[in-house]
Structures are given as C-alpha cells and as structure tokens.
CSV table of C-alpha atoms in Angstrom, one decimal:
chain,number,residue,atom,x,y,z
A,83,UNK,CA,136.5,100.2,139.3
A,84,UNK,CA,134.8,103.5,140.0
A,85,UNK,CA,132.4,105.2,137.5
A,86,UNK,CA,135.1,107.3,135.9
A,87,UNK,CA,137.3,104.3,135.3
A,88,UNK,CA,134.4,102.3,134.0
A,89,UNK,CA,133.6,105.2,131.6
A,90,UNK,CA,137.1,105.2,130.2
A,91,UNK,CA,137.0,101.4,129.9
A,92,UNK,CA,133.8,101.6,127.9
A,93,UNK,CA,135.2,104.3,125.6
A,94,UNK,CA,138.4,102.2,125.0
A,95,UNK,CA,136.3,99.1,124.3
A,96,UNK,CA,134.1,101.0,121.8
A,97,UNK,CA,137.1,102.5,120.0
A,98,UNK,CA,138.9,99.2,119.8
A,99,UNK,CA,135.8,97.4,118.6
A,100,UNK,CA,135.1,100.1,116.0
A,101,UNK,CA,138.7,99.7,114.6
A,102,UNK,CA,138.4,96.0,114.4
A,103,UNK,CA,135.0,96.2,112.6
A,104,UNK,CA,136.4,98.8,110.2
A,105,UNK,CA,139.4,96.5,109.4
A,106,UNK,CA,137.2,93.5,108.9
A,107,UNK,CA,134.8,95.3,106.6
A,108,UNK,CA,137.7,96.6,104.4
A,109,UNK,CA,139.3,93.2,104.2
A,110,UNK,CA,136.1,91.2,103.6
A,111,UNK,CA,134.8,93.5,100.9
A,112,UNK,CA,131.8,94.7,102.9
A,113,UNK,CA,132.3,98.3,101.7
A,114,UNK,CA,129.9,98.8,98.8
A,115,UNK,CA,131.3,99.9,95.5
A,116,UNK,CA,129.3,102.1,93.2
A,117,UNK,CA,128.9,101.7,89.4
A,118,UNK,CA,130.1,103.9,86.7
A,119,UNK,CA,126.9,105.4,85.4
A,120,UNK,CA,125.9,108.8,86.9
A,121,UNK,CA,122.4,107.6,87.9
A,122,UNK,CA,123.4,104.1,88.8
A,123,UNK,CA,124.5,103.1,92.2
A,124,UNK,CA,125.2,99.5,93.4
A,125,UNK,CA,124.3,96.0,92.4
A,126,UNK,CA,123.6,93.1,94.8
A,127,UNK,CA,126.7,91.3,93.6
A,128,UNK,CA,128.8,94.1,94.9
A,129,UNK,CA,127.7,93.5,98.5
A,130,UNK,CA,129.8,90.4,99.1
A,131,UNK,CA,127.1,88.2,100.6
A,132,UNK,CA,129.3,85.4,102.0
A,133,UNK,CA,132.6,87.1,102.2
A,134,UNK,CA,132.5,86.9,106.0
A,135,UNK,CA,130.3,85.3,108.5
A,136,UNK,CA,128.5,87.8,110.7
A,137,UNK,CA,129.6,87.8,114.3
A,138,UNK,CA,126.7,88.8,116.6
A,139,UNK,CA,128.7,88.5,119.9
A,140,UNK,CA,130.3,91.2,121.9
A,141,UNK,CA,128.3,94.1,120.5
A,142,UNK,CA,126.4,95.2,123.5
A,143,UNK,CA,128.6,98.3,123.9
A,144,UNK,CA,127.7,99.3,120.3
A,145,UNK,CA,124.0,99.0,121.1
A,146,UNK,CA,124.3,101.4,124.1
A,147,UNK,CA,126.5,103.7,122.1
A,148,UNK,CA,123.9,103.8,119.3
A,149,UNK,CA,121.2,105.0,121.7
A,150,UNK,CA,123.4,107.6,123.4
A,151,UNK,CA,124.8,108.7,120.0
A,152,UNK,CA,121.4,110.0,118.9
A,153,UNK,CA,121.2,112.8,121.4
A,154,UNK,CA,121.2,115.4,118.6
A,155,UNK,CA,117.7,114.4,117.6
A,156,UNK,CA,116.2,112.0,120.1
A,157,UNK,CA,115.0,113.6,123.3
A,158,UNK,CA,117.6,113.1,126.1
A,159,UNK,CA,114.9,111.9,128.5
A,160,UNK,CA,114.1,109.0,126.1
A,161,UNK,CA,117.8,108.2,125.6
A,162,UNK,CA,118.4,108.2,129.4
A,163,UNK,CA,115.5,105.9,130.0
A,164,UNK,CA,116.6,103.5,127.2
A,165,UNK,CA,120.2,103.3,128.4
A,166,UNK,CA,119.0,102.7,132.0
A,167,UNK,CA,116.4,100.0,131.3
A,168,UNK,CA,118.2,98.3,128.4
A,169,UNK,CA,121.8,98.2,129.7
A,170,UNK,CA,122.0,99.0,133.4
A,171,UNK,CA,118.9,98.1,135.3
A,172,UNK,CA,117.3,95.0,133.8
A,173,UNK,CA,113.7,94.4,134.9
A,174,UNK,CA,111.6,91.4,135.7
A,175,UNK,CA,109.1,91.0,134.2
A,176,UNK,CA,110.3,92.3,130.9
A,177,UNK,CA,108.7,93.0,127.5
A,178,UNK,CA,109.5,90.4,124.8
A,179,UNK,CA,109.1,91.0,121.1
A,180,UNK,CA,108.8,88.0,118.9
A,181,UNK,CA,110.5,88.3,115.5
A,182,UNK,CA,108.6,87.2,112.5
A,183,UNK,CA,109.7,83.9,111.0
A,184,UNK,CA,107.6,83.6,107.9
A,185,UNK,CA,107.1,86.3,105.2
A,186,UNK,CA,105.8,89.4,107.0
A,187,UNK,CA,107.0,92.7,105.4
A,188,UNK,CA,109.7,94.6,107.3
A,189,UNK,CA,107.6,97.8,107.5
A,190,UNK,CA,104.9,96.2,109.6
A,191,UNK,CA,107.5,94.4,111.6
A,192,UNK,CA,109.4,97.5,112.5
A,193,UNK,CA,106.2,99.4,113.4
A,194,UNK,CA,105.3,96.6,115.7
A,195,UNK,CA,108.8,96.8,117.3
A,196,UNK,CA,108.6,100.4,118.3
A,197,UNK,CA,105.0,100.0,119.4
A,198,UNK,CA,106.2,97.3,121.8
A,199,UNK,CA,109.1,99.6,122.9
A,200,UNK,CA,106.6,102.3,123.7
A,201,UNK,CA,104.7,99.8,125.9
A,202,UNK,CA,108.0,98.9,127.6
A,203,UNK,CA,109.0,102.5,128.3
A,204,UNK,CA,105.5,103.2,129.6
A,205,UNK,CA,105.8,100.4,132.1
A,206,UNK,CA,109.4,101.1,132.8
A,207,UNK,CA,110.4,97.6,131.8
A,208,UNK,CA,113.3,96.3,129.7
A,209,UNK,CA,112.5,95.6,126.1
A,210,UNK,CA,114.1,92.5,124.4
A,211,UNK,CA,113.8,90.5,121.3
A,212,UNK,CA,113.4,86.7,120.9
A,213,UNK,CA,116.4,86.8,118.7
A,214,UNK,CA,116.3,83.8,116.4
A,215,UNK,CA,114.6,82.6,113.2
A,216,UNK,CA,114.0,86.1,111.7
A,217,UNK,CA,112.7,85.7,108.1
A,218,UNK,CA,115.1,88.4,106.8
A,219,UNK,CA,118.3,86.7,108.0
A,220,UNK,CA,120.2,84.0,106.1
A,221,UNK,CA,121.7,81.1,108.2
A,222,UNK,CA,124.6,80.7,105.8
A,223,UNK,CA,125.8,84.1,106.9
A,224,UNK,CA,124.3,84.4,110.4
A,225,UNK,CA,123.6,81.1,112.1
A,226,UNK,CA,121.0,82.2,114.7
A,227,UNK,CA,119.0,84.2,112.1
A,228,UNK,CA,118.3,86.9,114.7
A,229,UNK,CA,117.8,90.7,114.4
A,230,UNK,CA,121.4,91.0,115.6
A,231,UNK,CA,122.4,89.7,112.1
A,232,UNK,CA,121.7,93.2,110.9
A,233,UNK,CA,121.0,95.4,113.9
A,234,UNK,CA,122.9,96.2,117.1
A,235,UNK,CA,121.5,94.6,120.2
A,236,UNK,CA,118.9,96.7,122.0
A,237,UNK,CA,119.8,95.4,125.4
A,238,UNK,CA,122.6,93.7,127.3
A,239,UNK,CA,120.1,92.0,129.7
A,240,UNK,CA,120.0,88.2,129.5
A,241,UNK,CA,116.7,86.4,130.0
A,242,UNK,CA,115.5,82.8,129.8
A,243,UNK,CA,112.2,81.3,128.8
A,244,UNK,CA,111.1,80.8,132.4
A,245,UNK,CA,111.2,84.4,133.4
A,246,UNK,CA,107.9,86.4,133.4
A,247,UNK,CA,107.4,88.5,130.4
A,248,UNK,CA,104.7,90.3,128.4
A,249,UNK,CA,105.1,89.2,124.7
A,250,UNK,CA,104.3,91.1,121.6
A,251,UNK,CA,103.7,89.5,118.2
A,252,UNK,CA,103.9,91.1,114.8
A,253,UNK,CA,100.4,91.7,113.4
A,254,UNK,CA,98.7,93.4,110.5
A,255,UNK,CA,96.4,96.3,111.0
A,256,UNK,CA,99.1,98.3,112.8
A,257,UNK,CA,98.2,96.3,116.0
A,258,UNK,CA,100.2,94.3,118.4
A,259,UNK,CA,98.8,91.2,120.1
A,260,UNK,CA,99.9,91.5,123.7
A,261,UNK,CA,100.0,88.0,125.1
A,262,UNK,CA,99.7,87.8,128.9
A,263,UNK,CA,100.9,84.3,129.9
A,264,UNK,CA,98.2,81.7,129.3
A,265,UNK,CA,95.6,84.4,128.7
A,266,UNK,CA,95.4,85.2,125.0
A,267,UNK,CA,91.9,86.7,124.6
A,268,UNK,CA,90.3,89.4,122.5
A,269,UNK,CA,90.5,91.7,125.5
A,270,UNK,CA,94.3,91.6,125.4
A,271,UNK,CA,94.4,93.0,121.9
A,272,UNK,CA,96.0,96.4,122.2
A,273,UNK,CA,95.9,98.5,119.1
A,274,UNK,CA,99.1,100.2,117.8
A,275,UNK,CA,97.7,103.7,118.3
A,276,UNK,CA,96.9,102.9,122.0
A,277,UNK,CA,100.5,101.7,122.6
A,278,UNK,CA,101.9,104.9,121.1
A,279,UNK,CA,100.5,107.4,123.6
A,280,UNK,CA,103.4,109.7,124.5
A,281,UNK,CA,104.4,110.1,128.1
A,282,UNK,CA,102.9,112.9,130.3
A,283,UNK,CA,106.0,115.1,130.1
A,284,UNK,CA,105.8,115.0,126.3
A,285,UNK,CA,102.1,115.8,126.2
A,286,UNK,CA,102.6,118.7,128.6
A,287,UNK,CA,105.1,120.2,126.1
A,288,UNK,CA,102.7,119.9,123.2
A,289,UNK,CA,104.1,116.7,121.7
A,290,UNK,CA,101.7,114.3,120.0
A,291,UNK,CA,101.6,110.5,119.1
A,292,UNK,CA,103.2,111.1,115.7
A,293,UNK,CA,106.2,112.8,117.3
A,294,UNK,CA,106.5,110.0,119.9
A,295,UNK,CA,106.4,107.4,117.1
A,296,UNK,CA,109.2,109.2,115.2
A,297,UNK,CA,111.4,109.4,118.3
A,298,UNK,CA,111.0,105.7,119.0
A,299,UNK,CA,111.5,104.7,115.4
A,300,UNK,CA,114.7,106.8,115.1
A,301,UNK,CA,116.1,105.5,118.4
A,302,UNK,CA,115.4,101.8,117.6
A,303,UNK,CA,116.9,102.0,114.0
A,304,UNK,CA,120.4,100.9,115.0
A,305,UNK,CA,122.2,99.3,112.0
A,306,UNK,CA,125.4,97.4,112.5
A,307,UNK,CA,128.6,99.3,112.0
A,308,UNK,CA,129.5,97.7,108.7
A,309,UNK,CA,126.1,98.6,107.2
A,310,UNK,CA,126.4,102.2,108.4
A,311,UNK,CA,129.9,102.4,106.9
A,312,UNK,CA,128.5,101.2,103.6
A,313,UNK,CA,125.9,103.9,103.7
A,314,UNK,CA,128.4,106.6,104.5
A,315,UNK,CA,130.6,105.3,101.7
A,316,UNK,CA,127.8,105.6,99.2
A,317,UNK,CA,126.7,109.0,100.3
A,318,UNK,CA,130.3,110.2,100.0
A,319,UNK,CA,130.7,108.8,96.5
A,320,UNK,CA,127.3,110.2,95.4
A,321,UNK,CA,128.2,113.5,96.9
A,322,UNK,CA,124.9,113.4,98.7
A,323,UNK,CA,123.2,116.9,98.3
A,324,UNK,CA,122.1,119.1,101.1
A,325,UNK,CA,118.5,118.5,100.1
A,326,UNK,CA,117.0,115.4,98.7
A,327,UNK,CA,113.5,114.0,97.8
A,328,UNK,CA,113.0,110.4,99.1
A,329,UNK,CA,110.8,108.4,96.7
A,330,UNK,CA,109.5,104.9,97.5
A,331,UNK,CA,107.6,103.1,94.7
A,332,UNK,CA,106.4,99.7,95.6
A,333,UNK,CA,106.0,96.9,93.0
A,334,UNK,CA,106.0,93.8,95.2
A,335,UNK,CA,103.0,91.7,96.3
A,336,UNK,CA,100.5,94.6,96.6
A,337,UNK,CA,99.1,94.8,93.1
A,338,UNK,CA,96.6,97.5,94.1
A,339,UNK,CA,99.5,99.9,94.4
A,340,UNK,CA,100.7,99.2,90.8
A,341,UNK,CA,98.1,101.4,89.1
A,342,UNK,CA,100.1,104.5,90.0
A,343,UNK,CA,102.9,105.1,87.5
A,344,UNK,CA,106.3,106.8,88.0
A,345,UNK,CA,104.7,109.8,86.2
A,346,UNK,CA,102.3,110.2,89.2
A,347,UNK,CA,105.3,110.3,91.6
A,348,UNK,CA,107.3,112.7,89.4
A,349,UNK,CA,104.4,115.1,89.1
A,350,UNK,CA,104.7,115.6,92.9
A,351,UNK,CA,108.5,115.8,92.6
A,352,UNK,CA,108.2,118.6,90.0
A,353,UNK,CA,106.0,120.5,92.5
A,354,UNK,CA,108.6,120.2,95.2
A,355,UNK,CA,111.3,121.4,92.9
A,356,UNK,CA,109.3,124.4,91.9
A,357,UNK,CA,108.6,125.3,95.6
A,358,UNK,CA,111.9,124.4,97.2
A,359,UNK,CA,114.5,124.1,94.4
A,360,UNK,CA,115.3,120.5,95.3
A,361,UNK,CA,116.5,118.5,92.2
A,362,UNK,CA,117.9,115.3,93.7
A,363,UNK,CA,115.9,112.1,94.3
A,364,UNK,CA,116.7,109.0,96.2
A,365,UNK,CA,114.6,106.3,94.6
A,366,UNK,CA,113.7,103.1,96.5
A,367,UNK,CA,111.9,100.5,94.4
A,368,UNK,CA,112.0,96.8,93.8
A,369,UNK,CA,111.4,97.1,90.1
A,370,UNK,CA,114.1,97.6,87.5
A,371,UNK,CA,111.6,99.0,84.9
A,372,UNK,CA,110.9,101.9,87.2
A,373,UNK,CA,114.7,102.6,87.4
A,374,UNK,CA,115.0,102.6,83.7
A,375,UNK,CA,112.1,105.0,83.3
A,376,UNK,CA,113.9,107.6,85.3
A,377,UNK,CA,115.9,108.5,82.2
A,378,UNK,CA,112.9,110.5,81.0
A,379,UNK,CA,113.6,113.0,83.8
A,380,UNK,CA,117.4,112.9,84.0
A,381,UNK,CA,117.7,116.4,82.5
A,382,UNK,CA,115.8,117.9,85.4
A,383,UNK,CA,116.6,115.6,88.4
A,384,UNK,CA,119.6,113.7,89.7
A,385,UNK,CA,118.6,110.1,90.8
A,386,UNK,CA,120.3,108.0,93.3
A,387,UNK,CA,119.3,104.3,93.8
A,388,UNK,CA,120.4,100.7,94.2
A,389,UNK,CA,119.6,98.1,91.6
A,390,UNK,CA,117.1,95.3,92.0
A,391,UNK,CA,118.7,92.2,90.7
A,392,UNK,CA,116.1,90.4,88.5
A,393,UNK,CA,117.3,87.0,89.8
A,394,UNK,CA,116.2,87.9,93.3
A,395,UNK,CA,113.7,90.7,92.9
A,396,UNK,CA,110.7,88.3,93.3
A,397,UNK,CA,111.8,87.6,96.9
A,398,UNK,CA,111.6,91.2,98.1
A,399,UNK,CA,108.3,90.7,100.0
A,400,UNK,CA,108.5,87.0,100.6
A,401,UNK,CA,111.7,86.7,102.7
A,402,UNK,CA,112.7,83.4,104.1
A,403,UNK,CA,115.7,81.6,105.4
A,404,UNK,CA,117.1,81.4,101.8
A,405,UNK,CA,117.0,85.1,101.2
A,406,UNK,CA,120.4,86.4,100.1
A,407,UNK,CA,122.0,88.4,102.9
A,408,UNK,CA,122.7,91.3,100.6
A,409,UNK,CA,119.1,91.7,99.7
A,410,UNK,CA,118.3,92.4,103.3
A,411,UNK,CA,121.2,94.8,103.5
A,412,UNK,CA,120.0,96.8,100.5
A,413,UNK,CA,116.5,97.0,102.0
A,414,UNK,CA,117.9,98.4,105.2
A,415,UNK,CA,120.1,100.8,103.2
A,416,UNK,CA,117.0,102.0,101.3
A,417,UNK,CA,115.3,102.7,104.6
A,418,UNK,CA,118.3,104.6,105.9
A,419,UNK,CA,118.6,106.7,102.8
A,420,UNK,CA,114.9,107.5,102.7
A,421,UNK,CA,115.2,108.7,106.3
A,422,UNK,CA,118.0,111.0,105.3
A,423,UNK,CA,115.7,112.9,102.9
A,424,UNK,CA,114.0,116.2,103.6
A,425,UNK,CA,111.0,115.4,101.4
A,426,UNK,CA,109.2,112.2,100.9
A,427,UNK,CA,106.8,110.8,98.2
A,428,UNK,CA,105.6,107.2,98.8
A,429,UNK,CA,102.9,104.6,98.1
A,430,UNK,CA,99.9,105.3,100.4
A,431,UNK,CA,99.6,101.9,102.0
A,432,UNK,CA,103.1,100.7,102.2
A,433,UNK,CA,104.3,100.3,105.8
A,434,UNK,CA,107.9,100.4,104.6
A,435,UNK,CA,107.4,103.9,103.4
A,436,UNK,CA,105.5,104.7,106.6
A,437,UNK,CA,108.4,103.5,108.7
A,438,UNK,CA,110.9,105.6,106.6
A,439,UNK,CA,108.9,108.7,107.3
A,440,UNK,CA,108.8,108.0,111.0
A,441,UNK,CA,112.6,107.5,111.2
A,442,UNK,CA,113.0,110.7,109.1
A,443,UNK,CA,110.7,112.6,111.5
A,444,UNK,CA,112.6,111.4,114.5
A,445,UNK,CA,115.9,112.5,112.9
A,446,UNK,CA,114.5,116.0,112.5
A,447,UNK,CA,114.7,115.7,108.7
A,448,UNK,CA,111.1,116.4,107.8
A,449,UNK,CA,110.7,119.7,106.0
A,450,UNK,CA,107.2,119.0,104.6
A,451,UNK,CA,104.5,116.5,105.3
A,452,UNK,CA,104.9,113.1,103.5
A,453,UNK,CA,103.2,113.0,100.1
A,454,UNK,CA,101.3,109.7,99.7
A,455,UNK,CA,100.3,108.6,96.2
A,456,UNK,CA,96.9,107.0,96.3
A,457,UNK,CA,93.5,107.8,97.8
A,458,UNK,CA,91.8,104.5,98.2
A,459,UNK,CA,90.9,103.3,101.7
A,460,UNK,CA,88.4,100.7,100.8
A,461,UNK,CA,90.4,97.6,101.8
A,462,UNK,CA,91.6,96.6,105.2
A,463,UNK,CA,95.0,98.1,104.6
A,464,UNK,CA,93.6,101.6,104.3
A,465,UNK,CA,94.2,102.7,107.8
A,466,UNK,CA,95.9,106.0,107.0
A,467,UNK,CA,95.9,108.9,104.6
A,468,UNK,CA,92.5,108.7,103.0
A,469,UNK,CA,89.9,111.3,102.2
A,470,UNK,CA,89.3,111.9,105.9
A,471,UNK,CA,92.7,113.5,106.6
A,472,UNK,CA,92.4,117.2,107.2
A,473,UNK,CA,94.3,119.4,104.8
A,474,UNK,CA,97.8,120.3,106.1
A,475,UNK,CA,97.8,117.4,108.5
A,476,UNK,CA,100.9,115.2,108.4
A,477,UNK,CA,100.4,111.5,108.4
C-alpha cells in the first residue's frame, strides 16, 4: 500500500474502533450517570466497575491519534517527534519507565513519566512503559494491571527484556533515578528539573522549563476512549460553564495539609470571582465532609464534584491490586476536569494538584498563575511555592 492508502486505512480503523468502543460503553454501562441534586455529581457505584473486562489490545492507533489530535495546543514539532519515535521509527536503545507497584501517589508518578519522556525526546529515543503490575489497576477488571488499563498506549514499538534500555523509576523529591544497566550509582541520579530542560528551538523562542513541562504533561495524558466519553457526558449534563475555578483539597495521607480549611480556599475563590466574574467551581477532594461544607457558599458559587464513597475513601492514597477500578477512574476524571479549568486553587505540596496545573498549562487553559494554599517549606516535600517565589511568578 502507498502512503495515501495507508492513511485511509488508518482513518477507517480509527473510526471503526471508535464506533465499537462507543457501543461497548453504552451497553456495559460505562457512561457515568449524574445524581439529582444540583451540586451533586456522581457516586462510585454509578461507574460500573466490573460490567466489562477492559481490553488493552488493538489500541495502538488510538495512541497515535491521541498525540496527533492535540495539535491545537501541543506544539506541532513535539507531536511530530512523538508520532515518529513512538509509532513509526522504533529505536534501540529505548527509554523504559517502570510503573509503580506499591502505593506511590499518582501525582509523583505522572510527573516522573513526563520527566522520562523529556529525556527520551532529548535523546531521540522511543519511550515505553514496563506495562504490568501498576498499583492503580485492578486485576479483576484488567489482568495485566498496566497503564493501558486506563491510558492509551504511548507506543506501538515492541521490546523484550534483553534489549538495551535506560530505565526510569518513580521517586519522591521530583527526581527520577536513571538506571544505566548494572551501574546504579549516585552519579546516575538525574534530578527532575535537569530532565525538563526544553530543546534549543524552544529556548530560542523564549520558552522555559515550565512551558516544556506543560507541553509534555498535556501530550502524555491520553485517557482511554470510554473515560473521555464519560468526562464529556458529565460536562454536557453539568452544562460546563465557559469559565471555571479548579479547586483541589487534599485530605489523604498528608496530615500537614489538613490544617487549611475549606474557608481558606474559598477566600481565594471569592477574590477570583471579584476580579474575573467566575462563579463556578470544580471541586476535587477525597473527603465527603468538605463536599458537605460547600453548602455554605451555594448561594454565590456553583459546585461540580464527584463523591468520595466512605467505604473506599481511605484507599485514595494507598492504592494496591484490590483498589476498585472506579476509584482510579474517578481520580483520572478529577485530573481531567481540573485541567479544563481556567483558574486553580490547590494544596501547596500535593503533586496531584501540581500535575493538574501542568496539563492545564499545556492545554492553554491557564488564565492566571495557580494559587497554592500553604506557605510551609520546612519538610522534605517543600520543593515548590514557598516564601522564595518571586511575586507574580507562576509555579
């Protein structure tokens, strides 16, 4: 087949696969239904955890389409390089990202993923995941427990354990351990910021590391079609406003973040409403008490959120192989909705909120700098947004 015929074949395969996925989602109950209360969205029981076993095969065309479909906000030079290295010209050696198999939070995981992707693009090498045993995937729904249980594949290149690779592991401190074969030493620790240096063409046009981070995060955030359909269904039913404040309030395993009440977040929301006229808030939290407290401001703001089922809420930051599949889905929907917001208010040292702002930045949704609640950088997690940040500087 020539290139034109191959292009038509790819389009046909994509359309056919999209139709099949759409039909399966509708039949299996994967479309999320909303509740009846005006400020109430969706419960975990509505997500249909085991209605259908996830099929992670034959989705390579979707992965390529996800990259190419982001041309309205991800720079075309990045997309072209991703499509070439990930789907057409597989390299050896390649860059391999190890998924986390224990209890690492998704925020630090995803930040590690796009750091490794930055390294791969800088070396012009294919980027691939070791796609099994992910702590956010449930084997009852997705046997291999890989990222492909919830994300589209980032590459169609096939590799085996004997091929040369440079491996990245998830690590705290916004760093990635780069493991050169049989040579794991302190010298091979490459910090996250060092990996995220933009290419020369971006620097020449005035782009900085924050822009680069946003571009990579937005490009890599490729949810499976059924999850994207669920997100669109919710936004349609909510009648998603033209301008929304994204608010992330963490009440999981980081007790040092609990000292800031909803009141502290809402004070910032009131300022944004006064300055920009925005009165809609998408609230992402793992605590039902916070959701109930929103009624105090219901006369001034519209709230959109998903519920945290008390029976599973304690698992939010300790994900393992028994984590209900719909819990992971709602987490990813939270991240998607936060990235669709023009304004953001979040907990200072939550990497989940950090990642949301990066995807949002890459999508071109950022109207103002993120507002971080908290000003304590005394512990080892205080690597950003402390008293040393210059006024007006986005972090």
